[in-house]
Coordinates of C-alpha atoms and ligand atoms in Angstrom, one line a residue:
M1 CA 0.0 0.0 0.0
A2 CA 1.3 3.5 -0.9
Y3 CA 1.5 6.1 1.8
K4 CA 1.7 9.9 1.4
T5 CA 4.1 10.5 4.2
L6 CA 6.0 7.3 4.5
E7 CA 8.2 5.2 2.3
V8 CA 7.9 1.5 3.3
T9 CA 10.4 -1.0 1.9
K10 CA 11.0 -4.7 2.7
D11 CA 14.2 -6.6 2.4
G12 CA 15.2 -10.0 3.8
G13 CA 12.8 -10.1 6.8
V14 CA 13.3 -6.4 7.6
C15 CA 10.8 -3.6 6.9
T16 CA 12.2 0.0 6.7
I17 CA 9.7 2.8 7.4
K18 CA 11.1 6.1 6.3
L19 CA 9.3 9.2 7.5
N20 CA 8.9 11.3 4.4
R21 CA 7.9 15.0 4.8
P22 CA 11.3 16.5 3.9
K23 CA 10.0 20.1 3.5
A24 CA 8.7 20.1 7.1
L25 CA 11.7 18.2 8.5
N26 CA 9.4 15.2 9.0
A27 CA 7.2 17.1 11.4
L28 CA 4.7 14.5 12.7
C29 CA 1.4 15.7 11.3
N30 CA -1.9 13.9 11.9
E31 CA -1.7 12.1 8.5
L32 CA 1.8 10.8 9.1
T33 CA 0.9 9.8 12.6
M34 CA -2.1 7.7 11.4
E35 CA -0.2 6.2 8.4
L36 CA 2.6 5.1 10.8
A37 CA 0.2 3.4 13.1
E38 CA -1.5 1.7 10.1
A39 CA 1.9 0.5 8.7
L40 CA 2.9 -0.9 12.0
A41 CA -0.5 -2.7 12.5
K42 CA 0.1 -4.4 9.1
L43 CA 3.6 -5.4 10.0
E44 CA 2.5 -6.9 13.3
T45 CA 0.8 -9.7 11.4
D46 CA 3.2 -9.9 8.4
D47 CA 4.9 -13.3 9.0
A48 CA 7.7 -12.3 6.5
I49 CA 8.9 -9.5 8.8
G50 CA 11.1 -10.1 11.8
C51 CA 12.4 -6.6 12.5
V52 CA 11.5 -3.0 11.6
I53 CA 13.7 0.0 11.1
L54 CA 12.2 3.5 11.6
T55 CA 14.1 6.3 10.1
G56 CA 14.0 9.7 8.5
S57 CA 16.3 11.7 6.3
D58 CA 19.9 12.7 6.7
K59 CA 18.7 16.1 8.0
A60 CA 15.9 15.1 10.2
F61 CA 14.5 11.9 11.8
A62 CA 11.6 14.1 12.9
A63 CA 11.5 17.7 14.2
G64 CA 8.6 17.0 16.5
A65 CA 4.8 17.3 16.3
D66 CA 3.6 19.6 13.5
I67 CA 3.5 22.9 15.3
K68 CA 1.3 24.4 12.6
E69 CA -1.4 21.8 13.3
L70 CA -1.0 22.1 17.1
Q71 CA -1.0 25.9 17.6
D72 CA -4.7 26.5 17.6
K73 CA -5.7 23.4 19.5
T74 CA -7.8 23.7 22.7
F75 CA -7.7 21.4 25.7
L76 CA -10.8 19.5 24.6
G77 CA -9.5 19.4 21.0
Q78 CA -6.4 17.5 22.3
Y79 CA -8.3 15.5 24.9
D80 CA -11.3 14.4 22.7
H81 CA -9.1 13.5 19.7
D82 CA -5.9 12.4 21.3
V83 CA -4.3 11.5 18.0
F84 CA -0.8 11.4 19.4
G85 CA -1.7 9.4 22.5
L86 CA -3.6 6.9 20.4
Y87 CA -1.4 6.5 17.4
W88 CA 2.2 7.4 18.4
E89 CA 1.8 4.8 21.2
A90 CA 1.6 2.2 18.4
V91 CA 5.4 2.5 18.2
A92 CA 5.7 1.7 21.9
R93 CA 3.1 -1.1 21.7
F94 CA 4.6 -2.7 18.6
R95 CA 5.5 -6.3 19.6
K96 CA 8.3 -7.1 17.1
P97 CA 11.8 -5.6 17.4
I98 CA 12.0 -2.1 16.1
I99 CA 15.1 0.0 15.7
A100 CA 15.3 3.8 15.3
A101 CA 18.0 4.9 12.9
V102 CA 18.4 8.6 13.6
A103 CA 20.2 11.2 11.6
G104 CA 19.8 14.9 12.1
Y105 CA 17.1 16.3 14.3
A106 CA 15.1 14.1 16.6
L107 CA 13.2 16.8 18.6
G108 CA 10.0 16.8 20.7
G109 CA 7.7 14.1 19.4
G110 CA 10.6 12.9 17.1
C111 CA 12.8 12.2 20.1
E112 CA 9.8 10.6 21.9
I113 CA 9.1 8.3 19.0
A114 CA 12.8 7.3 18.7
M115 CA 12.7 6.5 22.4
M116 CA 9.6 4.3 22.0
C117 CA 11.7 2.1 19.7
D118 CA 13.7 -0.8 21.2
F119 CA 17.1 0.9 20.6
I120 CA 18.5 3.9 18.7
I121 CA 21.4 3.8 16.3
A122 CA 22.5 7.4 15.6
G123 CA 24.4 9.0 12.8
D124 CA 27.1 11.2 14.0
N125 CA 25.1 14.3 13.0
A126 CA 22.1 13.3 15.2
K127 CA 20.7 15.9 17.6
F128 CA 18.2 14.9 20.2
G129 CA 16.1 17.4 22.2
Q130 CA 12.9 18.1 24.0
P131 CA 12.5 21.8 23.2
E132 CA 8.8 22.0 23.9
I133 CA 9.4 24.5 26.7
N134 CA 10.4 27.0 24.0
L135 CA 6.8 26.7 22.7
G136 CA 5.2 27.2 26.1
V137 CA 4.5 23.5 26.7
M138 CA 6.4 20.4 27.8
P139 CA 6.9 16.9 26.4
G140 CA 3.6 15.1 26.1
A141 CA 4.3 11.7 24.6
G142 CA 6.5 10.2 27.2
G143 CA 9.5 12.5 26.9
T144 CA 9.7 13.4 30.6
Q145 CA 9.5 9.7 31.6
R146 CA 11.5 7.8 28.9
L147 CA 14.2 10.4 28.7
T148 CA 14.7 10.4 32.4
R149 CA 14.9 6.6 32.5
A150 CA 17.4 6.7 29.6
V151 CA 19.8 9.5 30.7
G152 CA 18.9 10.2 34.4
K153 CA 17.3 13.1 36.1
S154 CA 20.0 15.7 35.7
K155 CA 20.3 15.5 32.0
A156 CA 16.6 15.1 31.5
M157 CA 15.9 18.2 33.6
D158 CA 18.6 20.1 31.7
M159 CA 17.2 19.2 28.3
C160 CA 13.5 19.7 29.1
L161 CA 14.0 22.9 31.1
T162 CA 16.6 24.6 28.8
G163 CA 15.4 23.0 25.6
R164 CA 19.0 22.4 24.6
M165 CA 19.9 19.7 22.1
M166 CA 22.2 16.7 22.8
G167 CA 24.6 15.6 20.1
A168 CA 25.2 12.0 19.1
E169 CA 28.4 11.6 21.1
E170 CA 26.8 12.9 24.3
A171 CA 23.7 10.8 23.6
E172 CA 25.8 7.6 23.4
R173 CA 27.8 8.5 26.5
S174 CA 24.5 9.1 28.3
G175 CA 22.9 5.8 27.3
L176 CA 20.2 7.3 25.0
V177 CA 21.6 5.6 21.9
S178 CA 23.3 2.2 21.6
R179 CA 25.8 3.2 18.9
V180 CA 27.0 6.1 16.8
V181 CA 28.2 5.7 13.3
P182 CA 29.2 8.0 10.5
V183 CA 25.9 9.3 9.0
D184 CA 26.6 7.7 5.6
E185 CA 26.9 4.3 7.3
L186 CA 23.8 4.7 9.3
M187 CA 21.3 2.7 7.2
E188 CA 23.9 0.0 6.4
T189 CA 24.6 -0.4 10.1
A190 CA 20.9 -0.4 11.1
M191 CA 20.1 -2.9 8.3
S192 CA 22.9 -5.3 9.4
A193 CA 21.6 -5.2 13.0
A194 CA 18.0 -5.6 11.8
K195 CA 18.8 -8.6 9.6
K196 CA 20.7 -10.2 12.4
I197 CA 17.6 -9.9 14.6
A198 CA 15.2 -11.0 11.8
H199 CA 17.2 -14.2 11.4
Q200 CA 16.7 -15.2 15.0
S201 CA 13.5 -16.9 16.2
L202 CA 10.8 -14.2 16.2
P203 CA 8.9 -15.4 19.2
I204 CA 12.1 -15.7 21.2
A205 CA 13.1 -12.1 20.1
M206 CA 9.6 -10.8 21.0
M207 CA 9.8 -12.5 24.4
T208 CA 13.2 -11.0 25.0
K209 CA 12.0 -7.5 24.1
E210 CA 8.9 -8.0 26.3
T211 CA 11.1 -9.1 29.3
I212 CA 13.5 -6.2 29.0
N213 CA 10.5 -3.7 28.7
T214 CA 9.0 -5.4 31.8
S215 CA 12.0 -4.2 33.8
F216 CA 10.6 -0.6 33.6
E217 CA 7.3 -1.6 35.1
T218 CA 8.2 -4.0 37.9
T219 CA 10.3 -4.5 41.0
L220 CA 13.6 -6.4 40.4
A221 CA 12.2 -9.5 42.1
Q222 CA 9.0 -9.5 39.9
G223 CA 11.1 -8.8 36.8
I224 CA 13.4 -11.7 37.5
H225 CA 10.4 -14.0 38.2
F226 CA 8.9 -13.0 34.8
E227 CA 12.2 -13.6 33.1
R228 CA 12.6 -17.0 34.6
R229 CA 9.1 -18.1 33.6
L230 CA 9.6 -17.0 30.0
F231 CA 13.0 -18.6 29.9
Q232 CA 11.5 -21.9 31.1
A233 CA 8.6 -21.5 28.6
M234 CA 11.1 -21.2 25.7
F235 CA 11.9 -24.9 26.2
A236 CA 8.5 -25.6 24.8
T237 CA 9.5 -24.2 21.4
N238 CA 11.1 -26.0 18.4
D239 CA 13.4 -23.1 18.0
Q240 CA 15.1 -23.8 21.4
K241 CA 15.7 -27.4 20.3
E242 CA 17.0 -26.2 16.9
G243 CA 19.3 -23.5 18.4
M244 CA 20.9 -25.9 20.8
S245 CA 21.1 -28.8 18.4
A246 CA 22.7 -26.5 15.8
F247 CA 25.3 -25.5 18.4
T248 CA 26.2 -29.1 19.3
E249 CA 26.2 -30.1 15.6
K250 CA 28.4 -27.1 14.8
R251 CA 26.0 -25.7 12.1
T252 CA 24.0 -22.6 11.6
P253 CA 20.5 -22.8 13.2
H254 CA 17.5 -22.6 11.0
F255 CA 14.7 -21.1 13.1
T256 CA 11.1 -21.7 12.1
N257 CA 9.4 -19.4 14.6
K258 CA 7.7 -22.4 16.1
Ligands
LIG301 N1 6.3 21.6 12.9 C1 6.0 22.1 11.8 N2 6.9 22.6 10.9 C2 8.2 22.4 11.2 C3 8.6 21.8 12.4 C4 7.6 21.4 13.3 N3 7.9 20.8 14.5 N4 10.0 21.9 12.4 C5 10.4 22.4 11.3 N5 9.3 22.8 10.5 C6 9.3 23.4 9.2 C7 9.6 24.9 9.3 O1 8.5 25.6 9.6 C8 10.1 25.1 7.9 O2 9.0 25.2 7.0 P1 8.9 26.5 6.0 O3 9.0 27.7 6.8 O4 10.0 26.3 5.1 O5 7.5 26.3 5.4 C9 10.9 23.8 7.5 O6 10.3 22.8 8.4 C10 12.4 23.9 7.7 O7 12.6 24.4 9.1 P2 13.6 25.6 9.4 O8 13.6 26.6 8.4 O9 13.2 26.0 10.8 O10 15.0 24.8 9.4 P3 16.3 25.1 10.3 O11 17.3 24.2 9.7 O12 16.6 26.5 10.3 O13 15.9 24.7 11.8 C11 15.0 23.2 13.5 C12 15.7 23.3 12.1 C13 14.7 21.7 13.6 C14 16.1 23.6 14.6 C15 13.8 24.1 13.6 O14 13.0 23.8 12.4 C16 13.0 23.9 14.8 O15 13.3 24.3 15.9 N6 11.8 23.2 14.6 C17 10.9 23.0 15.7 C18 11.4 21.9 16.7 C19 10.4 21.8 17.9 O16 10.2 22.7 18.6 N7 9.9 20.6 18.1 C20 9.0 20.3 19.1 C21 7.6 20.4 18.5 S1 6.3 20.2 19.7 C22 0.9 15.5 22.4 C23 2.1 14.8 22.7 C24 3.3 15.3 22.2 C25 3.3 16.4 21.4 C26 2.2 17.1 21.1 C27 1.0 16.6 21.6 N8 -0.3 15.1 22.9 C28 -0.4 13.8 23.8 C29 -1.5 15.7 22.7 C30 4.6 16.9 20.9 C31 4.9 18.1 20.7 C32 6.1 18.5 19.9 O17 6.8 17.7 19.4

């Protein structure tokens, strides 16, 4: 299906979703937001896809929510039609592995969406920020919560209160991104990571993701309990048998997602 604000391509178990509103630096308008949620919903049940890459252009991953659409909104307009709450959360709710490949600006909602992905690979020109305070508001799609969990209170306060941007090197040092690569190697690096993931057992990768995400919602003891149960449950899969047989037989495993 063709989208107006996204380019969606598939290659070897990986789907790449490229945000595509270059003139507005990929500002997240309602149309883009709804198309993104629709694309992810389709991928959720696409058996050929084991990993998704969410990316933008070399200049901007996304410069935030579309301020031109937001400026005249009222409280009830936001509350009754909570487009962002409803549809951006589709990224956080997505059950398969999803990588954000970020070059250029990831600001406001752009930074929030990148943080909803499982991990972020950044080009060396990436700039992360929650500059909403400059607009007379604050982050509204998880920025105050996810950024704080990623980089700690001091840096989250600094970024949300001053609105300053964080470069790629600082973002890696602070734990916001998993790796930084030259921007012209960004997609190649993200694709290589995504293909590696897509060739694993999908249910095992999904349970791994679910378990790591659980660590943000539980006590340590509950999280470890959850991990142990899922680890034990993995022994009910063919893929556990295949993975361990392949190791002992010194061959590459062939996972069937069963
Ligand atoms: N919205 C709309 N248009 C944008 C935009 C944005 N966020 N960012 C850039 N653009 C447009 C510019 O207006 C300009 O369009 P024209 O004037 O050419 O028509 C074009 O993109 C190029 O931008 P610039 O000329 O400004 O380019 P520069 O290289 O000079 O500057 C910049 C790049 C990224 C530093 C600058 O564009 C900038 O500061 N952009 C705004 C960044 C920002 O403040 N982002 C936060 C947006 S607020 C919610 C939850 C969450 C949210 C909302 C609701 N609910 C639960 C209800 C989230 C809010 C946000 O994200």
